[in-house]
Coordinates of C-alpha atoms in Angstrom, one line a residue:
X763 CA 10.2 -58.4 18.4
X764 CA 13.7 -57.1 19.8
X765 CA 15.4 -59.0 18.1
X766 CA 13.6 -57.4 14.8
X767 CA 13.9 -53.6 15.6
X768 CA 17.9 -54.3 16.7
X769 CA 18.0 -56.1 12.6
X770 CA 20.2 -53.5 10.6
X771 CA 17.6 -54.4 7.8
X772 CA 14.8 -53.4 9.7
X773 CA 16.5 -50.1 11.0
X774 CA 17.3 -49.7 7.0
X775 CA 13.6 -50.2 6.0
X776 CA 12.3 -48.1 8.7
X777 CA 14.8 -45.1 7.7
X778 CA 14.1 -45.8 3.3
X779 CA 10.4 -45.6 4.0
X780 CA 10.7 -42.9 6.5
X781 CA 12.6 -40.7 4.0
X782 CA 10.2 -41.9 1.0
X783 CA 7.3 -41.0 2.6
X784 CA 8.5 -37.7 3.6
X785 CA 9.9 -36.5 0.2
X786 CA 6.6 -37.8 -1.3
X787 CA 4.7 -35.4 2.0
X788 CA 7.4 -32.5 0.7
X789 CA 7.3 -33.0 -3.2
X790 CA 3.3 -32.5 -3.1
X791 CA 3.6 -29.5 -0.9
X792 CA 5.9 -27.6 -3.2
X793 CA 4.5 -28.7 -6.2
X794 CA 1.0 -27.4 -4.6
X795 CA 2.9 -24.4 -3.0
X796 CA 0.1 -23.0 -0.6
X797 CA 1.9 -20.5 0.2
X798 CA 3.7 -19.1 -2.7
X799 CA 7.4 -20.0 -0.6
X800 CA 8.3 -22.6 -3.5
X801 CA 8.2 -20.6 -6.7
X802 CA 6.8 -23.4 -8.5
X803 CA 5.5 -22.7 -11.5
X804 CA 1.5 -22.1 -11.5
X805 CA -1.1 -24.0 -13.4
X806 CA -4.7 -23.0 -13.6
X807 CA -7.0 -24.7 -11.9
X808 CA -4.1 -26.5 -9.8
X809 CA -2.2 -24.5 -7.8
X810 CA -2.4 -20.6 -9.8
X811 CA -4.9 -19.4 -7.2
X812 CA -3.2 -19.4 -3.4
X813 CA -5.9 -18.2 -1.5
X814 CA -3.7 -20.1 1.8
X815 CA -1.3 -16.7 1.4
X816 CA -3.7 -14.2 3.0
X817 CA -3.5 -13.3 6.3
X818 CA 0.0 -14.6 6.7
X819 CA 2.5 -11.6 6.1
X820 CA 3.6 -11.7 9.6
X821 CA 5.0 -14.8 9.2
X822 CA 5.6 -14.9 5.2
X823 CA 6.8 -11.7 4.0
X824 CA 10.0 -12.0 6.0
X825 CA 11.1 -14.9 4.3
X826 CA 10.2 -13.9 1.0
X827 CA 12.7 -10.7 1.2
X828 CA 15.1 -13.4 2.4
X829 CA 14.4 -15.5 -0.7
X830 CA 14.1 -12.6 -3.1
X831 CA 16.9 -10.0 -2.1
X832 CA 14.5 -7.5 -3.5
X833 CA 16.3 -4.0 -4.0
X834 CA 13.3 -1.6 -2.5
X835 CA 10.5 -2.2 0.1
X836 CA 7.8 -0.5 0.8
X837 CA 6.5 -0.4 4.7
X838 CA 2.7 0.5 5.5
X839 CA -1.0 -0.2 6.2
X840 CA -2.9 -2.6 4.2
X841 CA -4.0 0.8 2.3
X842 CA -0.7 0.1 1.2
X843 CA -0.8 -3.5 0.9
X844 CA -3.8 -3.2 -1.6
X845 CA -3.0 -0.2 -3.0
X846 CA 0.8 -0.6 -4.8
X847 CA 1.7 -3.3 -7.0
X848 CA 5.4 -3.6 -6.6
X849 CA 5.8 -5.3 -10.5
X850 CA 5.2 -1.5 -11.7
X851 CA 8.5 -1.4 -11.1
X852 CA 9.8 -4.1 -12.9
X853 CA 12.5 -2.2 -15.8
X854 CA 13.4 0.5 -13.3
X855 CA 16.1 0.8 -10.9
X856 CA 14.0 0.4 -8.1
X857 CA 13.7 -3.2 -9.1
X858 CA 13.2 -5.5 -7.8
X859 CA 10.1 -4.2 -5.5
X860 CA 8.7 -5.9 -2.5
X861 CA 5.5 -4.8 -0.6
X862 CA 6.4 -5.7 2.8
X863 CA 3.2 -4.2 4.5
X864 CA 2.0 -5.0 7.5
X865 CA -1.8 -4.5 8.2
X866 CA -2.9 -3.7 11.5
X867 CA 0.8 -3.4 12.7
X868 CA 1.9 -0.2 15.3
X869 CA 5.0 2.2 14.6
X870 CA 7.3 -0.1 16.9
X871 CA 6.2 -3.2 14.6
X872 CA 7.5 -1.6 11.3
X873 CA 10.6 -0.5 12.7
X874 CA 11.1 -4.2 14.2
X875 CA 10.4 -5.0 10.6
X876 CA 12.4 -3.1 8.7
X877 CA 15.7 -3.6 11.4
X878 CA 15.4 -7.2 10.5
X879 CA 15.2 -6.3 6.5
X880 CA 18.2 -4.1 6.8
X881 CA 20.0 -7.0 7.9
X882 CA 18.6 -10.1 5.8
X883 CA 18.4 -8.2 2.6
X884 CA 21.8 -7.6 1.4
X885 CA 20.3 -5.9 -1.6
X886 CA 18.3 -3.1 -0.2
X887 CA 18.7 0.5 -1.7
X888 CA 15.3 2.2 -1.1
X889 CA 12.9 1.8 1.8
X890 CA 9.4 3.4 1.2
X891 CA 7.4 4.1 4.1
X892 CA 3.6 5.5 4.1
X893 CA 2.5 7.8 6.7
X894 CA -1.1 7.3 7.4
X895 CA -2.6 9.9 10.2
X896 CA -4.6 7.2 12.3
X897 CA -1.0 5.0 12.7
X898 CA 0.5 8.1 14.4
X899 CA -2.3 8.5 16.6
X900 CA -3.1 4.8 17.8
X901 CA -1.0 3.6 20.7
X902 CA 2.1 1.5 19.5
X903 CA 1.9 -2.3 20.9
X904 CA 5.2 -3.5 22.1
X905 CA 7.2 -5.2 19.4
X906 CA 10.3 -7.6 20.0
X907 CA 13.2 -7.1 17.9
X908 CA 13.4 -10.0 14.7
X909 CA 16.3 -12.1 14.0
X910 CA 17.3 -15.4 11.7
X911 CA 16.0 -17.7 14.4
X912 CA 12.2 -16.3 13.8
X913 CA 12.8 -16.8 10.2
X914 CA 13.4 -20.8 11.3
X915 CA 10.6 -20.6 13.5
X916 CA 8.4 -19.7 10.8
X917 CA 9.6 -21.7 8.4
X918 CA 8.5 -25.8 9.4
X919 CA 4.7 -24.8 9.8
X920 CA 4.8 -23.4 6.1
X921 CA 7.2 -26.3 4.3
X922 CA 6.9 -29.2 6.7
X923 CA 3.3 -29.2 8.8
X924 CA 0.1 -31.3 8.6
X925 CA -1.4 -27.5 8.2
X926 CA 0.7 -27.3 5.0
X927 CA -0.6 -30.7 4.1
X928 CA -4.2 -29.4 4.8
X929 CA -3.7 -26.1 2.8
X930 CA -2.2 -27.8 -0.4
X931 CA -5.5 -29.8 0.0
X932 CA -7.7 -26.9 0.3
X933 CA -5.3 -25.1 -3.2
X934 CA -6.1 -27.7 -5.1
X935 CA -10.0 -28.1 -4.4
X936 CA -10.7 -24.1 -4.9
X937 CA -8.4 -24.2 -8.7
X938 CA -10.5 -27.1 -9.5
X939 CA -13.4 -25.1 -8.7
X940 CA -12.2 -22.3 -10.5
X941 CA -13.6 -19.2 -8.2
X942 CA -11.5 -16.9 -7.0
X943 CA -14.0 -15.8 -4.0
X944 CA -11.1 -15.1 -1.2
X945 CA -8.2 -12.8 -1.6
X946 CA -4.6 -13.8 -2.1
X947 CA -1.6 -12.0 -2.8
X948 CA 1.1 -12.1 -5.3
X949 CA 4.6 -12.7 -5.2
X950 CA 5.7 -9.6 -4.4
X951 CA 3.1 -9.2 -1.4
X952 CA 0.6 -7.0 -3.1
X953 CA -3.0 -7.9 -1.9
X954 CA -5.4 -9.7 -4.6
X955 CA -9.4 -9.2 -4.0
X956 CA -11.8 -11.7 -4.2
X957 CA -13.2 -12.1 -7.8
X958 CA -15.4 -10.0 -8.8
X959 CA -15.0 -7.2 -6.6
X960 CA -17.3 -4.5 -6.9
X961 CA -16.5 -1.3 -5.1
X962 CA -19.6 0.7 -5.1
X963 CA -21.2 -2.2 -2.6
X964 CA -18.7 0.0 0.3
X965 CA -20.0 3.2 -0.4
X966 CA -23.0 3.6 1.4
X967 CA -22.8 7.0 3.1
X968 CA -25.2 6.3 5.7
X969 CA -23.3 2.6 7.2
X970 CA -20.0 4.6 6.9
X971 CA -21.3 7.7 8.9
X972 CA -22.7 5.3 11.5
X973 CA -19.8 3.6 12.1
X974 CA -17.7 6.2 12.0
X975 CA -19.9 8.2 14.6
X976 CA -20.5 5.8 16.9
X977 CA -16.7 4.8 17.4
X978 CA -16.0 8.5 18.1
X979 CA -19.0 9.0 20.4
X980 CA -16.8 6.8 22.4
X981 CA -13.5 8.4 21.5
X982 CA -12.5 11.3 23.7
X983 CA -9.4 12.3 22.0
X984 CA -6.9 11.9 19.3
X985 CA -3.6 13.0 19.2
X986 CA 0.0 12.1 17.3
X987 CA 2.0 10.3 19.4
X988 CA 5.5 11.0 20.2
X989 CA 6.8 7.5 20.2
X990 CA 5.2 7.1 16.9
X991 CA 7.3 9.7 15.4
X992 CA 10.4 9.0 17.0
X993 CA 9.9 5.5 15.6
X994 CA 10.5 7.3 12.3
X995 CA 13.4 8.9 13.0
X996 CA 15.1 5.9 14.5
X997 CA 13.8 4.0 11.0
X998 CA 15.4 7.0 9.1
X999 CA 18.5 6.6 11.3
X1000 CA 19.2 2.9 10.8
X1001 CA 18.7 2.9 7.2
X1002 CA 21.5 5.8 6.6
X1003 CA 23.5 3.5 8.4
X1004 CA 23.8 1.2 5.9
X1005 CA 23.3 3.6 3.2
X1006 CA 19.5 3.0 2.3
X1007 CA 17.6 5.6 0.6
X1008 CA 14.0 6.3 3.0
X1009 CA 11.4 7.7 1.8
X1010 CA 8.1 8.9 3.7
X1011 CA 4.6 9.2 1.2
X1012 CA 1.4 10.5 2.1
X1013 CA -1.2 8.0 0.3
X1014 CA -4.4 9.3 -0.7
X1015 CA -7.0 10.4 1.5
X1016 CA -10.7 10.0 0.6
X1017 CA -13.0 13.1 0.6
X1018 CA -15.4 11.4 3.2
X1019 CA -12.6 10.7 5.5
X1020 CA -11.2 14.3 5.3
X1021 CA -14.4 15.5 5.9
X1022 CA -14.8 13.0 9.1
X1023 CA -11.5 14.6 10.3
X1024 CA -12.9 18.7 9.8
X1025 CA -16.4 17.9 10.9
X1026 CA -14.9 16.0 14.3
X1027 CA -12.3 18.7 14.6
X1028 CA -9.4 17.2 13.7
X1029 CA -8.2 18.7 11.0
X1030 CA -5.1 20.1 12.9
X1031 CA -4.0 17.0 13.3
X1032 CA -3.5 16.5 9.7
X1033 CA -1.5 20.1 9.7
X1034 CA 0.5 18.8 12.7
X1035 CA 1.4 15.6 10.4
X1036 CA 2.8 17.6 7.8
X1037 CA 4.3 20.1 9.5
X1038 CA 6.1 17.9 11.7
X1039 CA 7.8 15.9 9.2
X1040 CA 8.0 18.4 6.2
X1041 CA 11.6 19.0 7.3
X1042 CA 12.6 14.8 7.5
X1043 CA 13.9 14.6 4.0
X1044 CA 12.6 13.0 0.8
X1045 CA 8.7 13.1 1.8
X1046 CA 6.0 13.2 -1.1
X1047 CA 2.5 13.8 -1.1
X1048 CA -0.2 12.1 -3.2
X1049 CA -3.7 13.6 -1.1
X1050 CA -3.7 17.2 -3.6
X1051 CA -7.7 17.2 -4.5
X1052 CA -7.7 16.2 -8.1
X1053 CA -10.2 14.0 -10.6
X1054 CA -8.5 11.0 -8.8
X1055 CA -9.0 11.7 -5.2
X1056 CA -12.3 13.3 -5.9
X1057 CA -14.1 10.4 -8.2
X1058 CA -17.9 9.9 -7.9
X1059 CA -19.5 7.5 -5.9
X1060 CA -21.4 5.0 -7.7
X1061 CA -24.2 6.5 -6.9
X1062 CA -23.0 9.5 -8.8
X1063 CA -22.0 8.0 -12.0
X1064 CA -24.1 7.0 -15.1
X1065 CA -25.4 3.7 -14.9
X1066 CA -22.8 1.1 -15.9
X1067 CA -20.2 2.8 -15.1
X1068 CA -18.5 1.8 -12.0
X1069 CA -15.6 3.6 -9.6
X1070 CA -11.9 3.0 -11.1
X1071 CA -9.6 4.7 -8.4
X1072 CA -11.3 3.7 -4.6
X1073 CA -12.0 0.4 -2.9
X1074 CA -13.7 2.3 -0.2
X1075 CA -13.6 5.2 2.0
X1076 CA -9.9 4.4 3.3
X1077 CA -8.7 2.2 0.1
X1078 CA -7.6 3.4 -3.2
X1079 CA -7.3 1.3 -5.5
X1080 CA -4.7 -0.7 -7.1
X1081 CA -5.4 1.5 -10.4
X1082 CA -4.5 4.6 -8.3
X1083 CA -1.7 3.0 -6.3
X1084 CA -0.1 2.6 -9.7
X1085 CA -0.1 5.8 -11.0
X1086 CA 1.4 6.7 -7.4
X1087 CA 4.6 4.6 -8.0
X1088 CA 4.8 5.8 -12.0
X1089 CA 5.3 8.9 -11.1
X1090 CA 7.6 8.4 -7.8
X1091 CA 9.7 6.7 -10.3
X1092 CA 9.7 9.0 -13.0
X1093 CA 7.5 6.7 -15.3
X1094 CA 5.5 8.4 -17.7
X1095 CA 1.7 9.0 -17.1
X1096 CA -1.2 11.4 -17.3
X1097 CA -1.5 12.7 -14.4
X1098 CA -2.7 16.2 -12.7
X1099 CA 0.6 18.6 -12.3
X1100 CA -0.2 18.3 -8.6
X1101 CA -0.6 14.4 -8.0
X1102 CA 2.8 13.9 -6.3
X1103 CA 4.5 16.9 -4.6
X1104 CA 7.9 16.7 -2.5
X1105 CA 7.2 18.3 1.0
X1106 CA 9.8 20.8 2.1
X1107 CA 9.4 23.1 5.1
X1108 CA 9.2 26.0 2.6
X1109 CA 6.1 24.6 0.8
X1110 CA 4.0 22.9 3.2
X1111 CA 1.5 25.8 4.4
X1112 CA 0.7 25.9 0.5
X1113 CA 0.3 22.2 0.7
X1114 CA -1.8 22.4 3.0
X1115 CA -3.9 24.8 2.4
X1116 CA -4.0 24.0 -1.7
X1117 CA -5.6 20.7 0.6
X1118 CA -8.0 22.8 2.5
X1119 CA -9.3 24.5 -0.7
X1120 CA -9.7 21.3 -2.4
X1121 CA -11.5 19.9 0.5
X1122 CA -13.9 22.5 0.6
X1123 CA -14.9 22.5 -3.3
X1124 CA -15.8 19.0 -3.0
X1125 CA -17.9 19.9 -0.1
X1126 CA -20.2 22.3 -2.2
X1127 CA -20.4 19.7 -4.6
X1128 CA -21.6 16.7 -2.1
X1129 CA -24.0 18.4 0.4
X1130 CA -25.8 15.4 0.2
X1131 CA -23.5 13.5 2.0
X1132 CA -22.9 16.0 4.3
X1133 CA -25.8 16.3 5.8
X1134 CA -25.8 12.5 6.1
X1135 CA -23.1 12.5 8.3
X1136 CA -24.1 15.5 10.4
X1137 CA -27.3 13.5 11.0
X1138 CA -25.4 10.7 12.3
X1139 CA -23.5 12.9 14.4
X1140 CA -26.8 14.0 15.8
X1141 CA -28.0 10.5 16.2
X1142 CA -25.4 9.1 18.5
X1143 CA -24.9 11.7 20.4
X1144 CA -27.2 10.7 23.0
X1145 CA -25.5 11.8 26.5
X1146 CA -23.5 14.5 27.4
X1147 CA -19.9 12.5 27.0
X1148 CA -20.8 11.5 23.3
X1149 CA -22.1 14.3 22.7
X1150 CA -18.9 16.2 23.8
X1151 CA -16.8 13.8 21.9
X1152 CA -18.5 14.2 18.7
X1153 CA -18.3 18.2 19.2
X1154 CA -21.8 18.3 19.7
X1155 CA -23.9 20.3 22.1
X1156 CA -26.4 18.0 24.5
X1157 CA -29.7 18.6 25.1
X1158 CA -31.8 16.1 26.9
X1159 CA -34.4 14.4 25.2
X1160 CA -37.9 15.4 24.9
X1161 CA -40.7 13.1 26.9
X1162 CA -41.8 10.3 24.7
X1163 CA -44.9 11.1 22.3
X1164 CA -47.1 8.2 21.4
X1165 CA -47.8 8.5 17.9
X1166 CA -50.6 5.4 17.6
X1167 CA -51.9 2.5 18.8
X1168 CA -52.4 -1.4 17.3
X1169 CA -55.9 -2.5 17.5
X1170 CA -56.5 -6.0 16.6
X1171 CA -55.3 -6.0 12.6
X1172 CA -55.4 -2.4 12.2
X1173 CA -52.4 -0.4 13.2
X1174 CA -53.2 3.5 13.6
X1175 CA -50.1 5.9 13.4
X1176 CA -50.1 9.6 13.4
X1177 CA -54.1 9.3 12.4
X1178 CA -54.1 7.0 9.6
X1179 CA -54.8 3.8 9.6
X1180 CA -52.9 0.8 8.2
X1181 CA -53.6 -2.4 7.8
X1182 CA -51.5 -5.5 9.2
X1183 CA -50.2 -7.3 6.1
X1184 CA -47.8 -10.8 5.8
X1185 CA -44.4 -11.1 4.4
X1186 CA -41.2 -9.6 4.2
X1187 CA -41.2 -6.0 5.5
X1188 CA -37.7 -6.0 6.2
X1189 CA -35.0 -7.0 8.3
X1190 CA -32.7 -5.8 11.6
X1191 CA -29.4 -6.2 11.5
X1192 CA -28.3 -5.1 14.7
X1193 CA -29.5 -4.3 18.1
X1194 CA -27.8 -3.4 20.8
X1195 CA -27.5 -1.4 24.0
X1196 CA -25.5 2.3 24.0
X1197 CA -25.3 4.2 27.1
X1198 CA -28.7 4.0 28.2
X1199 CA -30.7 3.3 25.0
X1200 CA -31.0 0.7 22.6
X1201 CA -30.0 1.4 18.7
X1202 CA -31.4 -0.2 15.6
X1203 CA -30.2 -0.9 12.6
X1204 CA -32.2 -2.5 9.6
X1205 CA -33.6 -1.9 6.4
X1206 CA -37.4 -1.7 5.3
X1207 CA -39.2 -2.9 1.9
X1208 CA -42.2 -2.8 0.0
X1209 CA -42.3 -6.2 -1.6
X1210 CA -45.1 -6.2 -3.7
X1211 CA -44.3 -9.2 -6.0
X1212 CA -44.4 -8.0 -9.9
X1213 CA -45.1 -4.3 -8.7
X1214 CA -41.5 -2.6 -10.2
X1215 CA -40.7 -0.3 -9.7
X1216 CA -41.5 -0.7 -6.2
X1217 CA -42.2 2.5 -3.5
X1218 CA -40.0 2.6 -0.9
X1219 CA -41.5 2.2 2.5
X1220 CA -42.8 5.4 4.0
X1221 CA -41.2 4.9 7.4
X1222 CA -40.5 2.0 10.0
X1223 CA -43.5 2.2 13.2
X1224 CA -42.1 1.0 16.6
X1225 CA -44.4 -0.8 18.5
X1226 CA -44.3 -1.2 22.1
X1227 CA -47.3 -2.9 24.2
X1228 CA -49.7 -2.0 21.0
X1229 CA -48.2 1.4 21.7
X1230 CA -46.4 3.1 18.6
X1231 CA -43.3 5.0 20.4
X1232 CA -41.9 6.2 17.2
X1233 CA -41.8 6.4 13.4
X1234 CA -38.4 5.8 11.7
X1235 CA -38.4 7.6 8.7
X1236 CA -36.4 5.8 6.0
X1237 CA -33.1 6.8 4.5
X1238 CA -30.5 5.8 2.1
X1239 CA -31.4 3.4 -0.6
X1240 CA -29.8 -0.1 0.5
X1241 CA -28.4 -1.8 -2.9
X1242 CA -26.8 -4.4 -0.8
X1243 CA -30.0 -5.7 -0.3
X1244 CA -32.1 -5.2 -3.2
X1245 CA -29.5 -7.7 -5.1
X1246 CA -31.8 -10.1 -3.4
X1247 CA -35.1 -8.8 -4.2
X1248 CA -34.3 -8.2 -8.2
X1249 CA -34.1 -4.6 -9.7
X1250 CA -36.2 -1.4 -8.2
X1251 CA -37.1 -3.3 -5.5
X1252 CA -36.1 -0.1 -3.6
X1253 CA -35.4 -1.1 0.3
X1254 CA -34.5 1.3 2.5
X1255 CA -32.1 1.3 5.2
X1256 CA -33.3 2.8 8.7
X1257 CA -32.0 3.4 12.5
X1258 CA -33.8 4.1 15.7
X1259 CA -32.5 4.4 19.3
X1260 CA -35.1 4.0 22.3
X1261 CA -34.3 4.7 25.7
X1262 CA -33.8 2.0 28.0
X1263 CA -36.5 1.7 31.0
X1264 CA -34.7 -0.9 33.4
X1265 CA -30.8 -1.6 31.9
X1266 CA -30.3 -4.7 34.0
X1267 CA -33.2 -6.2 32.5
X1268 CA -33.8 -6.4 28.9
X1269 CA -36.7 -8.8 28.4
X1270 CA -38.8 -5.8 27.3
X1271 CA -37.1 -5.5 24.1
X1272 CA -38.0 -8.2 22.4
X1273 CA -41.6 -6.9 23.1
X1274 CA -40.8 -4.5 20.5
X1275 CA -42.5 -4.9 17.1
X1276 CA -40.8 -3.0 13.6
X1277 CA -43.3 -2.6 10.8
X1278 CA -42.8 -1.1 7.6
X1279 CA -45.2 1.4 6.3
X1280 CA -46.3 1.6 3.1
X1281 CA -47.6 3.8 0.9
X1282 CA -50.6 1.7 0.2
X1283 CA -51.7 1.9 4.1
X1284 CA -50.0 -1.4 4.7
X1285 CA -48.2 -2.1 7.8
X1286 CA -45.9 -5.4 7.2
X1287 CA -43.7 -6.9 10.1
X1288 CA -40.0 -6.2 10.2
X1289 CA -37.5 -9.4 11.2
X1290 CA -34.2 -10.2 13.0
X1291 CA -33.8 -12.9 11.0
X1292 CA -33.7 -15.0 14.0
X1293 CA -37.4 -14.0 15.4
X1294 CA -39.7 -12.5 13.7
X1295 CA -41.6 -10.3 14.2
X1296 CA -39.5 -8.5 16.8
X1297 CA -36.3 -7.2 18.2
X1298 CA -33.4 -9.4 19.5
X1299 CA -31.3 -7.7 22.0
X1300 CA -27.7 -8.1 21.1
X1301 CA -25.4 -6.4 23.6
X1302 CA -21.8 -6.7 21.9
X1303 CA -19.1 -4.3 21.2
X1304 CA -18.6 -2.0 18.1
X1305 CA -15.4 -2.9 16.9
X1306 CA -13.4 0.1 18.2
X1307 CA -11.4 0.9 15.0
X1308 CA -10.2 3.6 13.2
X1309 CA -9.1 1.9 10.0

């Protein structure tokens, strides 16, 4: 056997099939092209769709401004990232674009980012850079300088990996199947959603002003950091150096999330923002309150019709992100006279206040969405520290009235009787402890089979040791759900919170029975999906995000 591995033939074969079997391992990955790194041409339904390229651009995007030299970046959220199609461009002298956005990333990130550009893009003229509020305010996270050794680094997992092999796999199985249910992005890092993408399913004013009141129940304070903003300077700095044009922009701002910044009082932050940096240089604004930024809601718009301009509350839209770069580069358009304005120190209190204004028409004209947010403001402010943080007043809670009682099949609410029916009365989808209650999430139904329209359930009954503790009373319609249940099924979504007798112990909880009342004088049991009837106790953190 020594004697056979020391043969110069065998050394010979061993090397041959080696290097066969490892061009053979390379050709198929490049031909597939997972990643998009290849450039090899796309075929549908073999290697067009690359859903492999999401959630990669830490490791991708520098190497494809290495590859592709392109002559203007642009730096930002994934608001950016989804928003602005860099091929816009194409016939302009900006081209060609990339959109080098980060999501997720801190300050300190994009300026590790955009050192490394300046000095692997030999092309590079204009360097675009979004200012979004909430990236000024978050804490940066410590970010190590880039060089051509991470570029290395990153390079064998995507070209010359088993996890290359697996992906090329996985390209080829979703073209075949010829869905396009994950998002990619395209060659110039521009994010693609999943096929078909319908917008109006993230508008539901009630799940956005519960999430967005519960993480600042917990929020004591948010201010623009320094370091933030000296991070733009320095970015500013580096790229006169070498004599590239930077530009800050101001991406639109939905209505609901200005109005989350005035109702929580932190509307001065936005002035701050502008003030601060109206003096920096070339800085455009595209927030101005026009028929983009203030589009209906789906629920707002004829049926059919569906919204053009947002993706949700803190996206616009790829429709709106192009009109954006039109008219930064002088590319014809209709648009409002007020859609992109240069900031200067000597128009920025107009700017702002010609903000303000707009803000407050579209408040006269959306009450009802007002007062759904102020209600969840109300609803989680539940001790004096949330209270405080949401700008609320605390007043303790009133003793607990009990509003019924279940007797055998009959349960008895507020006088009336109802009686216990089977199936699906609804559904929880979250339960979990805050400060010292429990809150509830869910929705409720009516689902009497071939009764359409259906009513909506009259309110949710809490049941506790046959006592009812509460009625829920319903509130936004939930079109998320009623996908499931066919047309005018009408559920409703509800929330409750309960007070918490004994925190350390929660085995009470699931002794708590949801049931839906209906107009009919029904009362039909409310699930978790995992036990039913009842409530699971799920103690896990809301995702403490403000984007």
């Amino acid at each position: 056997m020594t004697d056979n591995m020391a043969d110069p033939r065998f050394l010979r074969i061993f090397v041959t099939g080696f290097v066969v079997w490892a061009g053979i391992f390379t050709a198929f990955i490049a031909f597939v092209d997972p990643y998009g790194l290849w450039n090899t041409p796309k075929i549908e339904r073999i290697n067009a769709y690359k859903p492999a390229r999401a959630n990669l651009d830490r490791q991708i995007k520098p190497l494809e401004v290495l590859r592709d030299q392109p002559k203007t970046i642009f730096l930002g959220t994934s608001r950016t990232q989804e928003g602005l199609d860099a091929f816009v461009l194409n016939g302009t002298k900006y081209a060609p674009a990339y959109n080098a956005s980060i999501p997720g990333g801190s300050m300190l990130e994009e300026e590790a980012l955009l050192n490394h550009y300046l000095e692997i893009d030999h092309a590079l003229k204009h360097v675009v850079m979004e200012v979004f509020l909430y990236r000024l305010i978050l804490g940066d996270n410590s970010a190590k300088s880039r060089s051509v050794w991470d570029l290395a680094d990153n390079l064998m997992p995507l070209f010359f990996s088993v996890g290359a092999l697996e992906k090329s796999l996985e390209t080829l199985l979703m073209n075949y199947r010829g869905k396009h249910d994950l998002p990619s992005l395209d060659a110039r890092g521009h994010w693609i959603p999943p096929q078909p993408y319908n917008a109006d399913q993230n508008f539901n004013p009630s799940a956005y002003s519960d999430a967005i009141a519960e993480i600042h129940s917990k929020t004591t304070d948010l201010q623009i950091q320094d370091s933030a903003l000296q991070a733009l300077i320095r970015m500013r700095e580096a790229c006169k150096k070498r004599g590239v044009a930077f530009t800050l922009l101001f991406l639109p701002n939905h209505p609901w999330d200005d109005y989350r910044l005035l109702s929580l009082g932190y509307w001065s932050r936005v002035e701050t923002m502008y003030r601060k940096l109206s003096d920096f240089g070339d800085v455009y604004s595209a927030s101005q309150y026009n028929y983009f930024i203030t589009e209906p809601t789906f629920d707002q718009l004829p049926e059919g019709k569906r919204m053009q301009y947002w993706a949700d509350p803190i996206h616009f839209s790829t429709r709106l992100g192009n009109e954006i770069l039109k008219a930064w580069a002088g590319l014809d358009g209709v648009r409002p006279k007020n859609f992109l304005i240069k900031i200067t120190p000597e128009n920025v209190e107009q700017v702002l206040k010609d903000r303000m204004a707009g803000l407050k028409g579209w408040m006269q004209e959306n009450q009802k969405f007002i007062d759904t947010f102020e209600r969840s403001r109300r609803f989680f402010c539940m001790d004096e520290q949330s209270c405080k943080n949401l700008r609320l007043t605390y007043a303790a809670p009133p003793a607990t009235v009990l509003r019924g009682r279940l007797s055998g099949d009959v349960l008895k609410v507020d006088g009336e009787n109802f009686q216990l029916r089977g199936g699906v009365g609804g559904s929880v989808d979250i339960a979990r402890s805050f400060g010292s209650k429990v809150i509830m999430f869910g929705w409720a139904i009516d689902d009497r089979k071939g009764v359409r329209p259906a009513h909506p359930a009259t309110g949710i009954a809490a049941v506790l040791n046959d006592d009812v503790i509460d009625v829920i009373p319903p509130e936004s319609r939930r079109y998320d759900v009623e996908a499931d249940f066919g047309k005018e099924a009408y559920p409703v979504g509800f929330r409750a919170a309960f007070s918490i007798p004994s925190p350390a112990k929660n085995d009470w909880v699931s002794q708590v029975r949801l049931f839906a009342l209906t107009k009919d004088r029904y009362a039909v049991p409310i699930s978790n999906n995992k036990t039913a009837p009842g409530v699971e106790f799920i103690q896990v953190p809301f995702p403490a995000v403000l984007h």
